[in-house]
Amino acid sequence: MMNEETLKDKLKSIGKAVFVECFSVFKSYANSQISREDCIEELMQKYPDKKESGCKICCSQAKLIFEANMQCKAIGIICDNWGEKRLSDETIEQAMLLLQDCP
């Protein structure tokens, strides 16, 4: 069972904005709808300045969050940080929309 501290560490390694912006990609990967390679490729296309090794970490950490069924908790944590300067209003709005789909 993943605790909140572990979840926060995983979110930090992925990046909160990346987790929100690539939520559907990570979800597809966690549900085996796309391959690990496709997940990495999607991230590399979306973030051309990210290294492949970083994209691999993002995909694997995000998959662990989904496998632990903690994605809604993760989105909740991101929404709680709406005052953070590093997160754009657009990212926060996107996170709020994702949160509405959570049980």
CSV table of C-alpha atoms in Angstrom, one decimal:
chain,number,residue,atom,x,y,z
A,1,MET,CA,0.0,0.0,0.0
A,2,MET,CA,1.4,3.4,-1.0
A,3,ASN,CA,1.3,6.0,1.7
A,4,GLU,CA,0.9,9.8,1.1
A,5,GLU,CA,4.6,10.5,1.6
A,6,THR,CA,5.6,7.9,-1.0
A,7,LEU,CA,2.9,9.3,-3.3
A,8,LYS,CA,4.3,12.9,-2.9
A,9,ASP,CA,7.8,11.6,-3.7
A,10,LYS,CA,6.6,9.9,-6.8
A,11,LEU,CA,4.7,13.1,-7.9
A,12,LYS,CA,7.8,15.1,-7.3
A,13,SER,CA,9.9,12.8,-9.5
A,14,ILE,CA,7.3,13.0,-12.3
A,15,GLY,CA,6.5,16.7,-11.9
A,16,LYS,CA,3.0,17.8,-10.9
A,17,ALA,CA,2.4,19.6,-14.2
A,18,VAL,CA,3.6,16.6,-16.2
A,19,PHE,CA,1.4,14.3,-14.2
A,20,VAL,CA,-1.7,16.5,-15.0
A,21,GLU,CA,-0.8,17.2,-18.6
A,22,CYS,CA,0.0,13.5,-19.4
A,23,PHE,CA,-2.7,12.0,-17.1
A,24,SER,CA,-4.5,10.2,-20.0
A,25,VAL,CA,-1.2,8.9,-21.4
A,26,PHE,CA,-0.2,7.5,-17.9
A,27,LYS,CA,-3.7,6.1,-17.4
A,28,SER,CA,-3.5,4.3,-20.8
A,29,TYR,CA,-0.1,2.9,-20.0
A,30,ALA,CA,-1.2,1.7,-16.5
A,31,ASN,CA,-4.2,0.0,-18.1
A,32,SER,CA,-2.0,-1.7,-20.7
A,33,GLN,CA,-3.7,0.2,-23.5
A,34,ILE,CA,-0.3,1.5,-24.7
A,35,SER,CA,3.2,0.1,-24.3
A,36,ARG,CA,5.9,1.5,-22.1
A,37,GLU,CA,7.7,2.6,-25.2
A,38,ASP,CA,4.6,4.5,-26.4
A,39,CYS,CA,4.4,6.2,-23.0
A,40,ILE,CA,8.0,7.2,-23.2
A,41,GLU,CA,7.6,8.3,-26.8
A,42,GLU,CA,4.5,10.5,-26.1
A,43,LEU,CA,6.4,12.2,-23.2
A,44,MET,CA,9.5,12.8,-25.4
A,45,GLN,CA,7.3,14.4,-28.1
A,46,LYS,CA,5.4,16.6,-25.6
A,47,TYR,CA,8.6,17.6,-23.8
A,48,PRO,CA,11.4,17.8,-26.4
A,49,ASP,CA,13.9,19.0,-23.8
A,50,LYS,CA,13.3,16.0,-21.5
A,51,LYS,CA,15.8,13.2,-21.7
A,52,GLU,CA,14.6,9.7,-22.5
A,53,SER,CA,15.8,8.5,-19.1
A,54,GLY,CA,13.6,11.1,-17.4
A,55,CYS,CA,10.6,10.1,-19.5
A,56,LYS,CA,11.2,6.4,-18.5
A,57,ILE,CA,11.2,7.5,-14.8
A,58,CYS,CA,7.9,9.5,-15.3
A,59,CYS,CA,6.1,6.6,-17.0
A,60,SER,CA,7.2,4.0,-14.4
A,61,GLN,CA,6.4,6.3,-11.4
A,62,ALA,CA,3.0,7.2,-12.8
A,63,LYS,CA,2.2,3.6,-13.5
A,64,LEU,CA,2.9,2.8,-9.8
A,65,ILE,CA,0.5,5.6,-8.7
A,66,PHE,CA,-2.2,4.2,-11.0
A,67,GLU,CA,-1.5,0.6,-9.9
A,68,ALA,CA,-1.9,1.7,-6.2
A,69,ASN,CA,-5.2,3.4,-7.3
A,70,MET,CA,-3.8,6.7,-5.9
A,71,GLN,CA,-4.2,8.8,-9.0
A,72,CYS,CA,-7.2,10.7,-7.6
A,73,LYS,CA,-5.3,11.3,-4.3
A,74,ALA,CA,-2.4,12.6,-6.4
A,75,ILE,CA,-4.7,15.0,-8.3
A,76,GLY,CA,-6.1,16.1,-5.0
A,77,ILE,CA,-2.6,16.9,-3.7
A,78,ILE,CA,-2.0,18.9,-6.9
A,79,CYS,CA,-5.2,20.8,-6.5
A,80,ASP,CA,-4.3,21.6,-2.9
A,81,ASN,CA,-1.2,23.3,-4.2
A,82,TRP,CA,-3.0,25.7,-6.5
A,83,GLY,CA,-1.2,28.6,-4.9
A,84,GLU,CA,2.2,27.3,-6.1
A,85,LYS,CA,3.8,29.8,-8.5
A,86,ARG,CA,5.4,27.0,-10.5
A,87,LEU,CA,2.0,25.5,-11.6
A,88,SER,CA,0.2,27.5,-14.3
A,89,ASP,CA,-3.5,28.3,-13.9
A,90,GLU,CA,-4.1,26.1,-16.9
A,91,THR,CA,-2.5,23.1,-15.1
A,92,ILE,CA,-4.6,23.7,-12.0
A,93,GLU,CA,-7.8,24.1,-14.0
A,94,GLN,CA,-7.0,20.8,-15.8
A,95,ALA,CA,-6.3,19.1,-12.4
A,96,MET,CA,-9.7,20.4,-11.1
A,97,LEU,CA,-11.4,18.9,-14.1
A,98,LEU,CA,-9.6,15.6,-13.6
A,99,LEU,CA,-10.7,15.7,-9.9
A,100,GLN,CA,-14.3,15.9,-10.9
A,101,ASP,CA,-14.0,12.5,-12.6
A,102,CYS,CA,-12.7,11.0,-9.4
A,103,PRO,CA,-15.0,8.9,-7.2
